[in-house]
């Protein structure tokens, strides 16, 4: 089990060290006080939230417990936010009270834990899959990642699907030929498995250093119209911002997040 956990962490970029996770915990709390206390700069657009797993602690800081996920939805709704499709915010900017929900990686708990809560509230959502993981090419993926027939079930229930690459590489470190494979290849696999070629892509790791300028052009050539980052103001150019929700985000931090306390914050820098 320990070995599998290590493999999951390596593959999905989870913070490997307790020190790094502890640093993130401190940063979240500090910013909730310093940046979240004052009224953040007025935001003119909607906000797209980026989740990963909902109740799979193997994903470390990326995991939000089901009870916290439910609370976050209640809290946002009570605070006057309205849930809309991510595409609506990506295309029009949306209004400051618009919120959208997305999930990266294809974790099994999206089906078992998140989908029922979202269905209960009639909230639209978008899932980005890593095609080699959904193909269950590795043992750890078999254990933790949704297979294609489950992704089809989610689609039938109304979930939108986008690509999150073939193998979840850091685009900041791979060659142009590999970028073409990761972008075009994953789009083709999704077309074969699910019967449509997606036009949305979420950048693995999603921070400023993970998406060189060449990747934008290759993504466009591969047929993608929208590329989602996992950062707000520090995102790579020509990408759509998303706000990362972490395992540390209880009420106080989540409220600060909605006010924009983490809009200048990046996870791995
Ligand atoms: Zn990812």
mmCIF file of C-alpha atoms and ligand atoms in Angstrom:
data_model
loop_
_atom_site.group_PDB
_atom_site.id
_atom_site.type_symbol
_atom_site.label_atom_id
_atom_site.label_comp_id
_atom_site.label_asym_id
_atom_site.label_seq_id
_atom_site.Cartn_x
_atom_site.Cartn_y
_atom_site.Cartn_z
ATOM 1 C CA UNK A 1 0.000 0.000 0.000
ATOM 2 C CA UNK A 2 2.806 2.385 0.908
ATOM 3 C CA UNK A 3 4.329 1.872 -2.499
ATOM 4 C CA UNK A 4 1.042 2.532 -4.254
ATOM 5 C CA UNK A 5 0.568 5.725 -2.274
ATOM 6 C CA UNK A 6 4.001 6.870 -3.399
ATOM 7 C CA UNK A 7 3.142 6.079 -7.019
ATOM 8 C CA UNK A 8 -0.121 8.013 -6.815
ATOM 9 C CA UNK A 9 1.641 10.967 -5.299
ATOM 10 C CA UNK A 10 4.394 10.931 -7.888
ATOM 11 C CA UNK A 11 1.949 10.609 -10.777
ATOM 12 C CA UNK A 12 -0.522 13.232 -9.671
ATOM 13 C CA UNK A 13 1.958 15.725 -8.257
ATOM 14 C CA UNK A 14 0.670 15.568 -4.725
ATOM 15 C CA UNK A 15 2.861 17.320 -2.168
ATOM 16 C CA UNK A 16 5.246 14.565 -1.182
ATOM 17 C CA UNK A 17 6.713 16.004 1.961
ATOM 18 C CA UNK A 18 5.072 16.755 5.252
ATOM 19 C CA UNK A 19 7.086 19.958 5.317
ATOM 20 C CA UNK A 20 5.550 21.129 2.059
ATOM 21 C CA UNK A 21 2.028 20.239 3.226
ATOM 22 C CA UNK A 22 2.677 22.028 6.515
ATOM 23 C CA UNK A 23 3.864 25.077 4.617
ATOM 24 C CA UNK A 24 0.681 25.052 2.547
ATOM 25 C CA UNK A 25 -1.426 24.786 5.715
ATOM 26 C CA UNK A 26 0.349 27.839 7.199
ATOM 27 C CA UNK A 27 0.056 29.833 3.975
ATOM 28 C CA UNK A 28 -3.673 29.149 3.686
ATOM 29 C CA UNK A 29 -4.282 30.337 7.244
ATOM 30 C CA UNK A 30 -2.022 33.354 7.008
ATOM 31 C CA UNK A 31 -3.563 34.573 3.763
ATOM 32 C CA UNK A 32 -7.085 34.049 5.114
ATOM 33 C CA UNK A 33 -6.164 36.649 7.734
ATOM 34 C CA UNK A 34 -4.033 39.076 5.764
ATOM 35 C CA UNK A 35 -5.629 38.967 2.329
ATOM 36 C CA UNK A 36 -9.063 37.604 3.137
ATOM 37 C CA UNK A 37 -9.743 39.982 6.000
ATOM 38 C CA UNK A 38 -9.739 43.087 3.887
ATOM 39 C CA UNK A 39 -12.279 43.275 1.125
ATOM 40 C CA UNK A 40 -10.458 41.865 -1.874
ATOM 41 C CA UNK A 41 -10.186 43.872 -5.064
ATOM 42 C CA UNK A 42 -13.631 43.958 -6.638
ATOM 43 C CA UNK A 43 -13.953 41.035 -8.975
ATOM 44 C CA UNK A 44 -15.846 41.513 -12.170
ATOM 45 C CA UNK A 45 -15.929 37.886 -13.329
ATOM 46 C CA UNK A 46 -17.198 34.537 -12.069
ATOM 47 C CA UNK A 47 -14.950 32.003 -10.370
ATOM 48 C CA UNK A 48 -14.222 28.432 -11.438
ATOM 49 C CA UNK A 49 -13.274 26.093 -8.591
ATOM 50 C CA UNK A 50 -10.753 23.306 -9.164
ATOM 51 C CA UNK A 51 -11.242 20.157 -7.087
ATOM 52 C CA UNK A 52 -9.536 16.772 -7.349
ATOM 53 C CA UNK A 53 -10.780 13.904 -5.150
ATOM 54 C CA UNK A 54 -13.649 14.030 -2.630
ATOM 55 C CA UNK A 55 -12.784 11.588 0.146
ATOM 56 C CA UNK A 56 -9.675 9.794 -1.159
ATOM 57 C CA UNK A 57 -6.990 10.797 1.295
ATOM 58 C CA UNK A 58 -4.367 9.208 -0.954
ATOM 59 C CA UNK A 59 -4.465 12.425 -2.994
ATOM 60 C CA UNK A 60 -3.126 14.341 0.017
ATOM 61 C CA UNK A 61 -3.593 18.123 -0.039
ATOM 62 C CA UNK A 62 -5.750 17.731 -3.158
ATOM 63 C CA UNK A 63 -8.436 15.792 -1.279
ATOM 64 C CA UNK A 64 -11.547 17.485 0.117
ATOM 65 C CA UNK A 65 -13.644 15.384 2.502
ATOM 66 C CA UNK A 66 -17.256 14.803 1.371
ATOM 67 C CA UNK A 67 -18.675 16.630 4.417
ATOM 68 C CA UNK A 68 -16.483 19.654 3.672
ATOM 69 C CA UNK A 69 -17.451 19.583 -0.012
ATOM 70 C CA UNK A 70 -21.117 19.623 0.977
ATOM 71 C CA UNK A 71 -20.505 22.488 3.408
ATOM 72 C CA UNK A 72 -18.674 24.490 0.761
ATOM 73 C CA UNK A 73 -21.638 24.189 -1.592
ATOM 74 C CA UNK A 74 -24.064 25.208 1.168
ATOM 75 C CA UNK A 75 -21.830 28.068 2.234
ATOM 76 C CA UNK A 76 -21.460 29.417 -1.322
ATOM 77 C CA UNK A 77 -25.203 29.132 -1.946
ATOM 78 C CA UNK A 78 -26.041 30.885 1.340
ATOM 79 C CA UNK A 79 -23.535 33.625 0.463
ATOM 80 C CA UNK A 80 -25.456 34.410 -2.727
ATOM 81 C CA UNK A 81 -23.369 32.530 -5.293
ATOM 82 C CA UNK A 82 -25.054 30.778 -8.193
ATOM 83 C CA UNK A 83 -23.575 27.663 -9.805
ATOM 84 C CA UNK A 84 -23.205 27.835 -13.589
ATOM 85 C CA UNK A 85 -21.329 25.713 -16.171
ATOM 86 C CA UNK A 86 -17.567 26.418 -16.273
ATOM 87 C CA UNK A 87 -17.895 27.051 -20.031
ATOM 88 C CA UNK A 88 -20.243 29.956 -19.320
ATOM 89 C CA UNK A 89 -17.607 31.694 -17.196
ATOM 90 C CA UNK A 90 -14.824 30.740 -19.636
ATOM 91 C CA UNK A 91 -16.725 32.204 -22.581
ATOM 92 C CA UNK A 92 -18.379 35.279 -21.103
ATOM 93 C CA UNK A 93 -16.471 35.950 -17.880
ATOM 94 C CA UNK A 94 -19.732 35.517 -15.965
ATOM 95 C CA UNK A 95 -20.799 37.723 -13.082
ATOM 96 C CA UNK A 96 -18.994 38.050 -9.712
ATOM 97 C CA UNK A 97 -21.601 35.839 -8.068
ATOM 98 C CA UNK A 98 -21.196 33.016 -10.613
ATOM 99 C CA UNK A 99 -19.314 29.910 -9.448
ATOM 100 C CA UNK A 100 -18.452 26.760 -11.386
ATOM 101 C CA UNK A 101 -17.179 23.365 -10.298
ATOM 102 C CA UNK A 102 -14.496 21.305 -12.023
ATOM 103 C CA UNK A 103 -12.539 18.181 -11.062
ATOM 104 C CA UNK A 104 -9.099 17.127 -12.284
ATOM 105 C CA UNK A 105 -7.604 13.635 -12.717
ATOM 106 C CA UNK A 106 -10.713 11.370 -12.729
ATOM 107 C CA UNK A 107 -10.633 10.148 -9.106
ATOM 108 C CA UNK A 108 -13.159 7.403 -8.287
ATOM 109 C CA UNK A 109 -14.690 9.485 -5.487
ATOM 110 C CA UNK A 110 -16.040 11.984 -8.010
ATOM 111 C CA UNK A 111 -18.628 9.340 -8.941
ATOM 112 C CA UNK A 112 -19.243 7.900 -5.481
ATOM 113 C CA UNK A 113 -19.130 11.070 -3.356
ATOM 114 C CA UNK A 114 -19.292 14.276 -5.396
ATOM 115 C CA UNK A 115 -21.803 13.380 -8.118
ATOM 116 C CA UNK A 116 -24.698 12.577 -5.713
ATOM 117 C CA UNK A 117 -24.200 15.902 -3.866
ATOM 118 C CA UNK A 118 -24.040 17.832 -7.136
ATOM 119 C CA UNK A 119 -27.112 16.060 -8.468
ATOM 120 C CA UNK A 120 -29.026 16.860 -5.295
ATOM 121 C CA UNK A 121 -28.313 20.578 -5.866
ATOM 122 C CA UNK A 122 -28.683 20.452 -9.696
ATOM 123 C CA UNK A 123 -25.169 21.847 -10.091
ATOM 124 C CA UNK A 124 -23.460 21.492 -13.497
ATOM 125 C CA UNK A 125 -19.859 20.328 -13.487
ATOM 126 C CA UNK A 126 -16.851 19.437 -15.601
ATOM 127 C CA UNK A 127 -14.369 16.566 -15.209
ATOM 128 C CA UNK A 128 -10.874 16.468 -16.732
ATOM 129 C CA UNK A 129 -9.501 12.965 -17.274
ATOM 130 C CA UNK A 130 -5.955 11.641 -17.765
ATOM 131 C CA UNK A 131 -6.507 9.079 -20.475
ATOM 132 C CA UNK A 132 -3.753 6.591 -19.529
ATOM 133 C CA UNK A 133 -5.062 6.622 -15.960
ATOM 134 C CA UNK A 134 -8.669 6.039 -17.072
ATOM 135 C CA UNK A 135 -7.332 3.238 -19.288
ATOM 136 C CA UNK A 136 -6.074 1.674 -16.028
ATOM 137 C CA UNK A 137 -2.608 1.131 -17.407
ATOM 138 C CA UNK A 138 -1.100 1.037 -13.910
ATOM 139 C CA UNK A 139 -2.076 -0.807 -10.713
ATOM 140 C CA UNK A 140 -2.573 2.342 -8.694
ATOM 141 C CA UNK A 141 -4.898 3.790 -11.336
ATOM 142 C CA UNK A 142 -7.012 0.599 -11.229
ATOM 143 C CA UNK A 143 -7.495 1.168 -7.547
ATOM 144 C CA UNK A 144 -8.164 4.905 -7.487
ATOM 145 C CA UNK A 145 -9.230 6.229 -10.899
ATOM 146 C CA UNK A 146 -12.594 5.991 -12.689
ATOM 147 C CA UNK A 147 -12.703 3.605 -15.659
ATOM 148 C CA UNK A 148 -14.321 4.747 -18.902
ATOM 149 C CA UNK A 149 -17.676 3.035 -18.278
ATOM 150 C CA UNK A 150 -18.070 5.060 -15.079
ATOM 151 C CA UNK A 151 -17.109 8.245 -16.905
ATOM 152 C CA UNK A 152 -19.809 7.382 -19.461
ATOM 153 C CA UNK A 153 -22.322 7.068 -16.619
ATOM 154 C CA UNK A 154 -21.352 10.519 -15.388
ATOM 155 C CA UNK A 155 -21.706 11.931 -18.889
ATOM 156 C CA UNK A 156 -25.173 10.393 -19.125
ATOM 157 C CA UNK A 157 -26.000 12.252 -15.899
ATOM 158 C CA UNK A 158 -24.914 15.533 -17.497
ATOM 159 C CA UNK A 159 -21.230 15.898 -16.544
ATOM 160 C CA UNK A 160 -19.038 17.609 -19.128
ATOM 161 C CA UNK A 161 -15.716 15.919 -19.923
ATOM 162 C CA UNK A 162 -12.399 17.470 -20.923
ATOM 163 C CA UNK A 163 -8.830 16.234 -21.330
ATOM 164 C CA UNK A 164 -6.110 16.446 -18.696
ATOM 165 C CA UNK A 165 -3.455 14.819 -20.972
ATOM 166 C CA UNK A 166 -2.306 11.246 -21.595
ATOM 167 C CA UNK A 167 0.109 10.848 -18.677
ATOM 168 C CA UNK A 168 -0.084 14.041 -16.550
ATOM 169 C CA UNK A 169 3.375 15.437 -17.377
ATOM 170 C CA UNK A 170 4.725 18.864 -16.481
ATOM 171 C CA UNK A 171 4.499 20.671 -19.839
ATOM 172 C CA UNK A 172 7.261 22.973 -18.626
ATOM 173 C CA UNK A 173 9.751 20.120 -18.931
ATOM 174 C CA UNK A 174 8.719 18.095 -22.017
ATOM 175 C CA UNK A 175 9.623 18.377 -25.707
ATOM 176 C CA UNK A 176 7.418 19.771 -28.438
ATOM 177 C CA UNK A 177 6.870 16.243 -29.805
ATOM 178 C CA UNK A 178 5.704 15.049 -26.386
ATOM 179 C CA UNK A 179 3.335 18.016 -26.089
ATOM 180 C CA UNK A 180 1.779 17.056 -29.423
ATOM 181 C CA UNK A 181 1.304 13.473 -28.165
ATOM 182 C CA UNK A 182 -0.131 14.516 -24.817
ATOM 183 C CA UNK A 183 -2.581 17.024 -26.303
ATOM 184 C CA UNK A 184 -3.594 15.381 -29.586
ATOM 185 C CA UNK A 185 -3.218 11.827 -28.275
ATOM 186 C CA UNK A 186 -5.472 12.281 -25.257
ATOM 187 C CA UNK A 187 -8.094 14.012 -27.395
ATOM 188 C CA UNK A 188 -8.099 11.045 -29.778
ATOM 189 C CA UNK A 189 -8.358 8.503 -26.925
ATOM 190 C CA UNK A 190 -11.375 10.342 -25.503
ATOM 191 C CA UNK A 191 -12.944 10.372 -28.975
ATOM 192 C CA UNK A 192 -12.475 6.591 -29.215
ATOM 193 C CA UNK A 193 -13.648 5.810 -25.682
ATOM 194 C CA UNK A 194 -16.504 8.307 -25.287
ATOM 195 C CA UNK A 195 -17.477 9.131 -28.863
ATOM 196 C CA UNK A 196 -16.613 12.823 -28.938
ATOM 197 C CA UNK A 197 -13.422 14.870 -29.194
ATOM 198 C CA UNK A 198 -13.195 17.318 -26.277
ATOM 199 C CA UNK A 199 -12.448 21.006 -26.867
ATOM 200 C CA UNK A 200 -11.393 21.749 -23.285
ATOM 201 C CA UNK A 201 -8.085 20.918 -21.618
ATOM 202 C CA UNK A 202 -6.855 21.381 -18.046
ATOM 203 C CA UNK A 203 -3.108 21.857 -17.611
ATOM 204 C CA UNK A 204 -1.501 19.183 -15.377
ATOM 205 C CA UNK A 205 -0.300 20.972 -12.200
ATOM 206 C CA UNK A 206 -1.780 24.100 -13.807
ATOM 207 C CA UNK A 207 0.614 26.721 -12.439
ATOM 208 C CA UNK A 208 2.522 29.420 -14.306
ATOM 209 C CA UNK A 209 5.631 27.297 -14.907
ATOM 210 C CA UNK A 210 3.696 24.304 -16.233
ATOM 211 C CA UNK A 211 2.553 25.759 -19.567
ATOM 212 C CA UNK A 212 5.078 27.263 -21.992
ATOM 213 C CA UNK A 213 3.912 29.541 -24.822
ATOM 214 C CA UNK A 214 4.426 26.751 -27.394
ATOM 215 C CA UNK A 215 1.861 24.603 -25.583
ATOM 216 C CA UNK A 216 -0.905 27.159 -26.273
ATOM 217 C CA UNK A 217 -0.306 26.971 -29.984
ATOM 218 C CA UNK A 218 -0.062 23.142 -29.981
ATOM 219 C CA UNK A 219 -3.300 22.913 -27.991
ATOM 220 C CA UNK A 220 -5.083 25.109 -30.534
ATOM 221 C CA UNK A 221 -3.728 23.040 -33.425
ATOM 222 C CA UNK A 222 -4.892 19.848 -31.680
ATOM 223 C CA UNK A 223 -8.448 21.229 -31.581
ATOM 224 C CA UNK A 224 -8.778 22.638 -28.062
ATOM 225 C CA UNK A 225 -10.678 25.898 -27.686
ATOM 226 C CA UNK A 226 -10.348 26.407 -23.936
ATOM 227 C CA UNK A 227 -7.373 25.694 -21.682
ATOM 228 C CA UNK A 228 -7.926 25.861 -17.934
ATOM 229 C CA UNK A 229 -5.137 26.714 -15.472
ATOM 230 C CA UNK A 230 -5.012 25.913 -11.762
ATOM 231 C CA UNK A 231 -4.176 29.476 -10.756
ATOM 232 C CA UNK A 232 -5.884 32.855 -10.923
ATOM 233 C CA UNK A 233 -3.772 35.983 -11.428
ATOM 234 C CA UNK A 234 -0.510 34.067 -11.854
ATOM 235 C CA UNK A 235 -1.844 31.736 -14.549
ATOM 236 C CA UNK A 236 -0.089 31.245 -17.891
ATOM 237 C CA UNK A 237 -1.243 33.615 -20.639
ATOM 238 C CA UNK A 238 -4.218 32.653 -22.834
ATOM 239 C CA UNK A 239 -5.603 30.316 -20.186
ATOM 240 C CA UNK A 240 -8.781 30.402 -18.110
ATOM 241 C CA UNK A 241 -8.258 30.923 -14.360
ATOM 242 C CA UNK A 242 -9.380 28.402 -11.766
ATOM 243 C CA UNK A 243 -9.192 28.550 -7.984
ATOM 244 C CA UNK A 244 -7.638 25.479 -6.347
ATOM 245 C CA UNK A 245 -9.569 24.124 -3.328
ATOM 246 C CA UNK A 246 -7.307 22.215 -0.887
ATOM 247 C CA UNK A 247 -7.795 19.698 1.909
ATOM 248 C CA UNK A 248 -7.204 22.521 4.410
ATOM 249 C CA UNK A 249 -10.162 24.622 3.296
ATOM 250 C CA UNK A 250 -12.635 24.636 6.169
ATOM 251 C CA UNK A 251 -15.240 27.428 6.430
ATOM 252 C CA UNK A 252 -12.903 30.284 7.257
ATOM 253 C CA UNK A 253 -10.436 29.501 4.483
ATOM 254 C CA UNK A 254 -13.158 28.712 1.959
ATOM 255 C CA UNK A 255 -14.883 32.044 2.651
ATOM 256 C CA UNK A 256 -11.529 33.812 2.193
ATOM 257 C CA UNK A 257 -11.020 31.854 -1.032
ATOM 258 C CA UNK A 258 -14.364 33.113 -2.363
ATOM 259 C CA UNK A 259 -13.253 36.654 -1.503
ATOM 260 C CA UNK A 260 -10.068 36.178 -3.543
ATOM 261 C CA UNK A 261 -7.525 35.667 -0.734
ATOM 262 C CA UNK A 262 -5.600 33.104 -2.773
ATOM 263 C CA UNK A 263 -5.833 34.728 -6.196
ATOM 264 C CA UNK A 264 -2.120 35.534 -6.138
ATOM 265 C CA UNK A 265 -1.077 32.265 -4.557
ATOM 266 C CA UNK A 266 0.598 29.343 -6.278
ATOM 267 C CA UNK A 267 0.998 25.902 -4.885
ATOM 268 C CA UNK A 268 4.410 24.777 -6.054
ATOM 269 C CA UNK A 269 6.425 27.975 -6.088
HETATM 270 ZN ZN1 LIG B 1 -4.003 16.852 -12.327
#
